[in-house]
PDB file of C-alpha atoms in Angstrom:
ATOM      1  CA  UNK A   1      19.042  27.961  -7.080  1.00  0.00           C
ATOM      2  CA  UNK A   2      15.108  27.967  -7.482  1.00  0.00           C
ATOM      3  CA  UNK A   3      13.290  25.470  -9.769  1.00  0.00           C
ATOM      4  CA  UNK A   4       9.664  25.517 -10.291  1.00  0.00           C
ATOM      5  CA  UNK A   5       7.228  22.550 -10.426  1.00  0.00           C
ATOM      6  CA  UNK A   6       7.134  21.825 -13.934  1.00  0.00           C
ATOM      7  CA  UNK A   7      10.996  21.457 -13.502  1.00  0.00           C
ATOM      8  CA  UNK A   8      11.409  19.151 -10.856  1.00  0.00           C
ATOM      9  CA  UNK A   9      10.452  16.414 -13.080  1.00  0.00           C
ATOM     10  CA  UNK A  10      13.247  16.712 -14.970  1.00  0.00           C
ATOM     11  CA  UNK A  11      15.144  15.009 -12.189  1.00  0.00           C
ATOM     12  CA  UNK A  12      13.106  12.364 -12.422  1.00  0.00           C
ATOM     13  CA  UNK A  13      13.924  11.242 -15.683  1.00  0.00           C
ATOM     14  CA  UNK A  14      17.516   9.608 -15.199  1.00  0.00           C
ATOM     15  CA  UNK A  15      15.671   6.823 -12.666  1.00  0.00           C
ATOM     16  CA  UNK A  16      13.548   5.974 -15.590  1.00  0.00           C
ATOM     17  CA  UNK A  17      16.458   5.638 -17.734  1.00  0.00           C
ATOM     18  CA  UNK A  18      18.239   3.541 -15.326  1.00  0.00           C
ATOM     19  CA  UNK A  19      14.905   1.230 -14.404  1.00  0.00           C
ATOM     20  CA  UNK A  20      14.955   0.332 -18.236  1.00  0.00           C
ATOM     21  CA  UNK A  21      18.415  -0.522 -18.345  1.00  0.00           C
ATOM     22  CA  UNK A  22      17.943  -2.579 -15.474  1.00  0.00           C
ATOM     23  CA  UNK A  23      14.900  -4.022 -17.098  1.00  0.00           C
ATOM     24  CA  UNK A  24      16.887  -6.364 -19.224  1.00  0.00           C
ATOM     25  CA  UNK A  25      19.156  -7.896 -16.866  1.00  0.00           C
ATOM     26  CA  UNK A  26      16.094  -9.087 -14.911  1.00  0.00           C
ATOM     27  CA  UNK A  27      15.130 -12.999 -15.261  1.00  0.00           C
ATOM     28  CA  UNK A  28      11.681 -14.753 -15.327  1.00  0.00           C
ATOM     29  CA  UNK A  29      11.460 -18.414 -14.002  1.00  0.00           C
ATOM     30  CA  UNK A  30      11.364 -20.600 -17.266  1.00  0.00           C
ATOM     31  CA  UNK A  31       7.957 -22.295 -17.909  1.00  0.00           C
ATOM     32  CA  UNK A  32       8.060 -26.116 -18.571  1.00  0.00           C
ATOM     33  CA  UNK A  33       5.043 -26.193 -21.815  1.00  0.00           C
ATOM     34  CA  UNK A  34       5.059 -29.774 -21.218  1.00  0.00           C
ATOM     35  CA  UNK A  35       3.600 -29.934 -18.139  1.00  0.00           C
ATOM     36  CA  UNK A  36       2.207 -26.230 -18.258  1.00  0.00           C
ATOM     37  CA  UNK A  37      -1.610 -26.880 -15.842  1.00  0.00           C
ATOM     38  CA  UNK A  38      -4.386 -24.289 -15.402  1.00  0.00           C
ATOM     39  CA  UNK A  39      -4.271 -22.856 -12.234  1.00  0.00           C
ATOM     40  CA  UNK A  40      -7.118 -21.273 -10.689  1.00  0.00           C
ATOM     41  CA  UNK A  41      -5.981 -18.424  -8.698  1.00  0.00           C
ATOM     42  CA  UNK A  42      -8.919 -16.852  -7.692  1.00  0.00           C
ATOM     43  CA  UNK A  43      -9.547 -20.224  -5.391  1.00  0.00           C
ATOM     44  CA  UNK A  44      -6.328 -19.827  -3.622  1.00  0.00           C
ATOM     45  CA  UNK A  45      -6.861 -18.788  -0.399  1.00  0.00           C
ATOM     46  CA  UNK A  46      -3.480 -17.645  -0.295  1.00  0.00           C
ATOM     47  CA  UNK A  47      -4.097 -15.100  -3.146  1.00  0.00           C
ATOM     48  CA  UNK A  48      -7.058 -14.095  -1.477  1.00  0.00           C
ATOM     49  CA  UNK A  49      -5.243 -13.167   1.736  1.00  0.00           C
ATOM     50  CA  UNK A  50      -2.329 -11.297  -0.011  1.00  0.00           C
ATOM     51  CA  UNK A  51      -5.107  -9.366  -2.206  1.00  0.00           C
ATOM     52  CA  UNK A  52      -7.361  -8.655   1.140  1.00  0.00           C
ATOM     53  CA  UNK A  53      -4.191  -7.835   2.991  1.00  0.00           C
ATOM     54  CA  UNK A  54      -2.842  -5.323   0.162  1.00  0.00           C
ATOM     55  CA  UNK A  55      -6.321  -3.237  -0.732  1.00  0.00           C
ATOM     56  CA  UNK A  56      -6.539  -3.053   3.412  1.00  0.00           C
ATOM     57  CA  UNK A  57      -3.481  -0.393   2.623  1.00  0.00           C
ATOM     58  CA  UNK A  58      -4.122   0.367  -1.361  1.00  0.00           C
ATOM     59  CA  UNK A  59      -7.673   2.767   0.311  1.00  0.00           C
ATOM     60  CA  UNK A  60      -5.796   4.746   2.250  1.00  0.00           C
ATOM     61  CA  UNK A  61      -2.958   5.258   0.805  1.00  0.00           C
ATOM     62  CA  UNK A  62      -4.457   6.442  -2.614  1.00  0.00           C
ATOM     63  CA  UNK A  63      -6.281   9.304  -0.473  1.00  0.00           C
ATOM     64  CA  UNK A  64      -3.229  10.327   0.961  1.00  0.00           C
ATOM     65  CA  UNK A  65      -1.225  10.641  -1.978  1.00  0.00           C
ATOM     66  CA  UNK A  66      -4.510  12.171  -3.826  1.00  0.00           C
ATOM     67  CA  UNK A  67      -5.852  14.476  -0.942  1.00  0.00           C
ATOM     68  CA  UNK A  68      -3.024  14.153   1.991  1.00  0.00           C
ATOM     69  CA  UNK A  69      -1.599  17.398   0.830  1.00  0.00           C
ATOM     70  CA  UNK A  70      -4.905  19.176  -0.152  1.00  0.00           C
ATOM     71  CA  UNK A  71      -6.019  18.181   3.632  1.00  0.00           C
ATOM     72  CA  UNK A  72      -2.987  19.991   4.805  1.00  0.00           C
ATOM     73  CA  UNK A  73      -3.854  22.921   2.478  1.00  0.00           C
ATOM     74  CA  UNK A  74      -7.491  23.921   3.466  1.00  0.00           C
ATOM     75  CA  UNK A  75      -7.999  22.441   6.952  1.00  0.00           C
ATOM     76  CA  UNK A  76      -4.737  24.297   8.325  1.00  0.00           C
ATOM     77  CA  UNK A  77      -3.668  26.499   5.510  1.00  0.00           C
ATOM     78  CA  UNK A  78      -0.097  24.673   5.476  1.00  0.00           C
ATOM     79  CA  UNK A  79       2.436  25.912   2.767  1.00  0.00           C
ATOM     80  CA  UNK A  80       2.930  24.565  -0.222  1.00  0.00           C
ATOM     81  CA  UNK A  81       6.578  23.530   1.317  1.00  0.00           C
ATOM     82  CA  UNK A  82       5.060  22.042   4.452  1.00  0.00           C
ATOM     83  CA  UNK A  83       2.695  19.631   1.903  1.00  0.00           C
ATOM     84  CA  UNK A  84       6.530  18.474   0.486  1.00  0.00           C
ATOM     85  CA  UNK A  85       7.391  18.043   4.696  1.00  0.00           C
ATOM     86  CA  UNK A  86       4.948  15.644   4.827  1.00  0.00           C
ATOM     87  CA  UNK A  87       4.971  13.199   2.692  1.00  0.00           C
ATOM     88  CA  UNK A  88       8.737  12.924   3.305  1.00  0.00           C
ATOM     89  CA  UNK A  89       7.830  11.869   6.365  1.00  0.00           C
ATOM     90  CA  UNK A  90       4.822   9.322   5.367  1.00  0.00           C
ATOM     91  CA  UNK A  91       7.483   7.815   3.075  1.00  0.00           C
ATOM     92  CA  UNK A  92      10.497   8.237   5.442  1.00  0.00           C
ATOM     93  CA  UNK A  93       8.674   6.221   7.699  1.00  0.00           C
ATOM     94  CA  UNK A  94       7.359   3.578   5.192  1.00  0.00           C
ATOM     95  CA  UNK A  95      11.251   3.124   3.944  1.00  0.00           C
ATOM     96  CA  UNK A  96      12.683   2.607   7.209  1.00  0.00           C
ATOM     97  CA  UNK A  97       9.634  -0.159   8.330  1.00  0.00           C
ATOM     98  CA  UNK A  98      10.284  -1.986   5.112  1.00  0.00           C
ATOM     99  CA  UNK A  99      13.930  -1.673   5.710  1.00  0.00           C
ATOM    100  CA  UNK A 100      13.702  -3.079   9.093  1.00  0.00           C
ATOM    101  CA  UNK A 101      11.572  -6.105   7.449  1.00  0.00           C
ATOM    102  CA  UNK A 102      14.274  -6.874   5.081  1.00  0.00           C
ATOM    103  CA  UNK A 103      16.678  -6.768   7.474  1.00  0.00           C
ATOM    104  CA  UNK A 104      14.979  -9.095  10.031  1.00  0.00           C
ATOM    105  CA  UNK A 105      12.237 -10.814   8.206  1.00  0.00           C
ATOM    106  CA  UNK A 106       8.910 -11.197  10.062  1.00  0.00           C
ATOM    107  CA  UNK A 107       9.042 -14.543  11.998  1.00  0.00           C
ATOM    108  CA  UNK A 108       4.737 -14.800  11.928  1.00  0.00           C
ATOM    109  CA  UNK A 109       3.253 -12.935   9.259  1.00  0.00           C
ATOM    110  CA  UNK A 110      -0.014 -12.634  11.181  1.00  0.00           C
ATOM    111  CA  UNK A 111       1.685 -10.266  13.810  1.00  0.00           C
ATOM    112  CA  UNK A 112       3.254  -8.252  11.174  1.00  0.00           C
ATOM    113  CA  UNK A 113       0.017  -7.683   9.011  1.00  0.00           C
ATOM    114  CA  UNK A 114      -2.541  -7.318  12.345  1.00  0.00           C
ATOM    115  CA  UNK A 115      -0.033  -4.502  13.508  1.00  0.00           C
ATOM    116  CA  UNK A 116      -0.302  -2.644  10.017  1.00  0.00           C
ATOM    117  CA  UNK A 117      -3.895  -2.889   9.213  1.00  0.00           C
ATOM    118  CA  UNK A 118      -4.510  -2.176  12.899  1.00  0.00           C
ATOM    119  CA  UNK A 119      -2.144   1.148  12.595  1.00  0.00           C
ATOM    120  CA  UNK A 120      -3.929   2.132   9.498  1.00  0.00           C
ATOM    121  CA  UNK A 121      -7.095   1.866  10.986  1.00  0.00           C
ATOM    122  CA  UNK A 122      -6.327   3.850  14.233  1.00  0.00           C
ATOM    123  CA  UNK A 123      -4.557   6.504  11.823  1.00  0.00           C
ATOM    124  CA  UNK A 124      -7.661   6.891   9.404  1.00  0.00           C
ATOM    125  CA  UNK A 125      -9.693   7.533  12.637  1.00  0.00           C
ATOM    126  CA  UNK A 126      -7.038   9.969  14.104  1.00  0.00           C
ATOM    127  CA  UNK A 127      -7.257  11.911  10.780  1.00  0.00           C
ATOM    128  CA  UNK A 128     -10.589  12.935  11.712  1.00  0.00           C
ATOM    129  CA  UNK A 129      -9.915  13.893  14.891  1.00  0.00           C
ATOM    130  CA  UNK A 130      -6.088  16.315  14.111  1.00  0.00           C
ATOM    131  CA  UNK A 131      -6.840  19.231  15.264  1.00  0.00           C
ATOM    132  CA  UNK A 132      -3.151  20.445  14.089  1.00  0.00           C
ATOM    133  CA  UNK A 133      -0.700  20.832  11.333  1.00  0.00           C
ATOM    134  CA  UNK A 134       1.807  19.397  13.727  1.00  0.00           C
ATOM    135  CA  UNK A 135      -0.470  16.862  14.985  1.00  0.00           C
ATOM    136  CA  UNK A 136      -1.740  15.905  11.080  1.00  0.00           C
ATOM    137  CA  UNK A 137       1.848  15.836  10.349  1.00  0.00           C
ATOM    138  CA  UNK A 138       2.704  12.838  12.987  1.00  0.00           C
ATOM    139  CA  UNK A 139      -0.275  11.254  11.733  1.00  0.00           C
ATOM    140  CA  UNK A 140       0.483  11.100   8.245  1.00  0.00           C
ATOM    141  CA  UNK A 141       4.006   9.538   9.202  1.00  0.00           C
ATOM    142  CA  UNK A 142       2.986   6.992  11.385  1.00  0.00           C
ATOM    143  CA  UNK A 143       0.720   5.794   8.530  1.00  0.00           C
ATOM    144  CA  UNK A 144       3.713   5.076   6.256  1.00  0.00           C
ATOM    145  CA  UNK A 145       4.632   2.738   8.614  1.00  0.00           C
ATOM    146  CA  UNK A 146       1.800  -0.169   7.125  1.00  0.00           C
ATOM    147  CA  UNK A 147       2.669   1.367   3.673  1.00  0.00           C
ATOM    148  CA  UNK A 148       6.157   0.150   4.177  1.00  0.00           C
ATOM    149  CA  UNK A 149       4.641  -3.392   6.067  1.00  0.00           C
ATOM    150  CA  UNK A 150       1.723  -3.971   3.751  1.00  0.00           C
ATOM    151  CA  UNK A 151       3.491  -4.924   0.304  1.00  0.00           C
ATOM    152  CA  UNK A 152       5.739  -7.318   1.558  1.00  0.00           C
ATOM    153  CA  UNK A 153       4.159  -9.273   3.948  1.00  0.00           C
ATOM    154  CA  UNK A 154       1.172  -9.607   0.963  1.00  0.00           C
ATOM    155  CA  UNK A 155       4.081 -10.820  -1.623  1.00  0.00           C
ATOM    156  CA  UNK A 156       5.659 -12.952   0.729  1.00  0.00           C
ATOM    157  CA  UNK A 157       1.857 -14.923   2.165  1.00  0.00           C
ATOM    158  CA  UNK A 158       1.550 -15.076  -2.205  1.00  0.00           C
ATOM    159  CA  UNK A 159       4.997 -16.504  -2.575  1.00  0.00           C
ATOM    160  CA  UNK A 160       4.204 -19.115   0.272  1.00  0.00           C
ATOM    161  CA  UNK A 161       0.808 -20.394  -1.508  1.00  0.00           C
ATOM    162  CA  UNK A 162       2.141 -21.495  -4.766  1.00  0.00           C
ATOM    163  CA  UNK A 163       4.410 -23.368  -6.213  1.00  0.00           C
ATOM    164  CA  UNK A 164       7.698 -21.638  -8.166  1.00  0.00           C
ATOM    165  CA  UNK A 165       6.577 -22.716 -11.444  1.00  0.00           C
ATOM    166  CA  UNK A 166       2.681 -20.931 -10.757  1.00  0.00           C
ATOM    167  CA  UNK A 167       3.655 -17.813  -8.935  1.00  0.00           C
ATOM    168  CA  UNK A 168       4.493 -15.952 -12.161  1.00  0.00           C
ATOM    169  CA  UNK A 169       0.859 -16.451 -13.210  1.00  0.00           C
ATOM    170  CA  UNK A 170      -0.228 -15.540  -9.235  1.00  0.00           C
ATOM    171  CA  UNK A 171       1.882 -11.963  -9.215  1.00  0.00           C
ATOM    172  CA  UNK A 172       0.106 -11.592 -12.783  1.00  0.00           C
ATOM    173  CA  UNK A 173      -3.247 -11.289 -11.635  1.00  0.00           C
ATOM    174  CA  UNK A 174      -2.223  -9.714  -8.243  1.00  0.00           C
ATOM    175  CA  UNK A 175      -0.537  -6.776  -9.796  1.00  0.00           C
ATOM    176  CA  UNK A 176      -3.551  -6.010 -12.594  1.00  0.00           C
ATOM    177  CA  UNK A 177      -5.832  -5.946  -9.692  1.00  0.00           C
ATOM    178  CA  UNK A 178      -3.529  -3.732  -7.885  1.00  0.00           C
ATOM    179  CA  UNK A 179      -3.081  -1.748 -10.977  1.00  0.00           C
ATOM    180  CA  UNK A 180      -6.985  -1.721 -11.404  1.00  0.00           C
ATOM    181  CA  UNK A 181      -7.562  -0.542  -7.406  1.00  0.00           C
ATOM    182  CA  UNK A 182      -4.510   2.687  -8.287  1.00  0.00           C
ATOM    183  CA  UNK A 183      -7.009   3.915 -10.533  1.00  0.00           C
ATOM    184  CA  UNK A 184     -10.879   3.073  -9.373  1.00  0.00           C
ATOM    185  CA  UNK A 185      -9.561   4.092  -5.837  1.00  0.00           C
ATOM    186  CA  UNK A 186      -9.034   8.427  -6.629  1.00  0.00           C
ATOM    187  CA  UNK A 187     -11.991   8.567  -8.723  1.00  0.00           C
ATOM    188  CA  UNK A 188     -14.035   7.018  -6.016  1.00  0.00           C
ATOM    189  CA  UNK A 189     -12.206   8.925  -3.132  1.00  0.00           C
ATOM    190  CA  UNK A 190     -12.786  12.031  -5.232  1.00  0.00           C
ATOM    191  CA  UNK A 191     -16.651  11.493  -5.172  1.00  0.00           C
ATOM    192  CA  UNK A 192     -16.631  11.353  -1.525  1.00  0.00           C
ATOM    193  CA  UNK A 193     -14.249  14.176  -0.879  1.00  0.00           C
ATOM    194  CA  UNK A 194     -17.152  16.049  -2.946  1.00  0.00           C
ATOM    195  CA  UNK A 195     -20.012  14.772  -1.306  1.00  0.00           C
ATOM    196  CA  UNK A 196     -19.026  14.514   2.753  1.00  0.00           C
ATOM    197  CA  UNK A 197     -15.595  16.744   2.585  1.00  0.00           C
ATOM    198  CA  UNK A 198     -12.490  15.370   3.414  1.00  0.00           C
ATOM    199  CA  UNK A 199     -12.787  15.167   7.353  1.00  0.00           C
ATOM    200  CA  UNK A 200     -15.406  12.464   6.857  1.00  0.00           C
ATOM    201  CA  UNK A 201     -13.613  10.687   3.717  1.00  0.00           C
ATOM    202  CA  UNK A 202     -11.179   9.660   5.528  1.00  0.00           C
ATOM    203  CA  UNK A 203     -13.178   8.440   8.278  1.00  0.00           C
ATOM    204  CA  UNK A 204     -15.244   6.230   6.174  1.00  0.00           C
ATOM    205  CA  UNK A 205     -12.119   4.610   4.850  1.00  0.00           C
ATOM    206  CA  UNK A 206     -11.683   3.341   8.078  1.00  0.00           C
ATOM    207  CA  UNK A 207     -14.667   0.903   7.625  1.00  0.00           C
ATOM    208  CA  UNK A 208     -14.043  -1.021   4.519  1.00  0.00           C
ATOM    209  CA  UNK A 209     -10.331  -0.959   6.249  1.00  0.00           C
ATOM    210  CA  UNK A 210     -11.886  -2.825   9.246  1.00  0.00           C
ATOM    211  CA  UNK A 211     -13.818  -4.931   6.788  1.00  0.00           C
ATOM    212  CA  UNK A 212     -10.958  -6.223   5.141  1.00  0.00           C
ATOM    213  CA  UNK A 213      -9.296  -6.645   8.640  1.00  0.00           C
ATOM    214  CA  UNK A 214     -11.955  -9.249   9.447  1.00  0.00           C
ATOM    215  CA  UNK A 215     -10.930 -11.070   5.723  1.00  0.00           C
ATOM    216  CA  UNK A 216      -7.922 -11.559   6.628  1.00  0.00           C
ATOM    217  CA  UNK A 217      -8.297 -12.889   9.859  1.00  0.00           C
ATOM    218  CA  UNK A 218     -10.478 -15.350   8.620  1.00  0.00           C
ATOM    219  CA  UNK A 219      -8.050 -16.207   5.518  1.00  0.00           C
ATOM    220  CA  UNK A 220      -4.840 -16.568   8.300  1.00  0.00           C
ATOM    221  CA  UNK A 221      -7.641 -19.305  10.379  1.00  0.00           C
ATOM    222  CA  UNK A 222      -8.295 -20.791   7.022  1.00  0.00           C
ATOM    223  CA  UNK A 223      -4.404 -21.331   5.889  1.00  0.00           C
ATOM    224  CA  UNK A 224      -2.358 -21.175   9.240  1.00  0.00           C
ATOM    225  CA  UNK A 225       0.485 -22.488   6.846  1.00  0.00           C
ATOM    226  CA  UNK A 226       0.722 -19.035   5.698  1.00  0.00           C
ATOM    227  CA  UNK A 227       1.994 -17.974   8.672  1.00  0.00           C
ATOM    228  CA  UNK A 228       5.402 -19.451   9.082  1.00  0.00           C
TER     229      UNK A 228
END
């Protein structure tokens, strides 16, 4: 049985129904208005760590979902099908590492977020360099490994920084700048593709990547709390 693209999203629609069934059977910590503070959560160095730590993986990983596949496509003229082949790999590989994390929580966060921005780094750089589908493909994969590592080591250093009745307002801000990154992030990887081709998009990713690497090293010196 063959469906086409515009199809497949049919499929897709029962996991929305479920997610807003689920919706209501999720509960918020109650806020105390009595004793309700302002909380400045910019100043947390904490927030500033998770945020740093999160965009070090938010880059990359909006080019590969945006231009992963179109990389495949014109640099080694892989199938349509192959394109598919990948990404089940990037996420197979970003399931299982965040799997393994739930399953044996990270004992020092700063191990766990140095190995992921270290593997996305190395990975941006070995993008450049694939000289093969097959090769491309292994690359790809690997780099779902800090996909799966990034997100919860960032929630978990946020979690650890405030207290339970302020991290409602923390995830707030966290997730619209997230949300804000998802879309500035294409547009602005779209520019480059345009202007230096994809090769050398990806390879400039690399430095803001290594940027933020140095952030967070100096946020983990500034709050060694953080890390147990």
């Amino acid at each position: 049985m063959y469906f086409d693209l515009n199809q497949l999203f049919i499929f897709f629609i029962p996991f929305g129904i479920i997610a807003i069934i689920l919706s209501f059977k999720i509960r918020f910590p109650e806020e105390n208005n009595k004793t309700q503070k302002k909380i400045n959560v910019f100043k947390n160095n904490g927030f500033k760590l998770s945020v740093f730590n999160n965009i070090s993986y938010d880059l990359p990983f909006a080019l590969i979902l945006t231009f992963g596949g179109i990389f495949a496509r014109t640099e080694f003229n892989a199938q349509y099908s192959f394109v598919e082949l990948l990404l089940s790999g990037f996420f197979g590989l970003s399931f299982l590492s965040r799997f393994f994390l739930s399953y044996r929580p990270a004992k020092k966060l700063y191990i766990t977020t140095m190995a992921s921005v270290s593997i996305t780094i190395v990975g941006l750089i070995m993008v450049y360099f694939s000289d093969s589908l097959i090769t491309y493909f292994i690359i790809i994969s690997f780099l779902g490994i800090p996909h799966g590592l990034t997100f919860p080591t960032s929630l978990t250093a946020l979690s650890r920084s405030f207290k339970e009745d302020e991290i409602s307002v923390a995830n707030t801000y966290f997730f619209a700048l997230m949300m804000f990154l998802a879309v500035l992030v294409p547009s602005l990887s779209g520019v480059m593709v345009y202007s230096v081709g994809l090769r050398n998009t990806f390879l400039l990713f690399a430095i803001p990547v290594i940027i933020l690497f140095i952030f967070i090293l100096y946020q983990y010196k500034k709050m060694p709390e953080v890390n147990n």
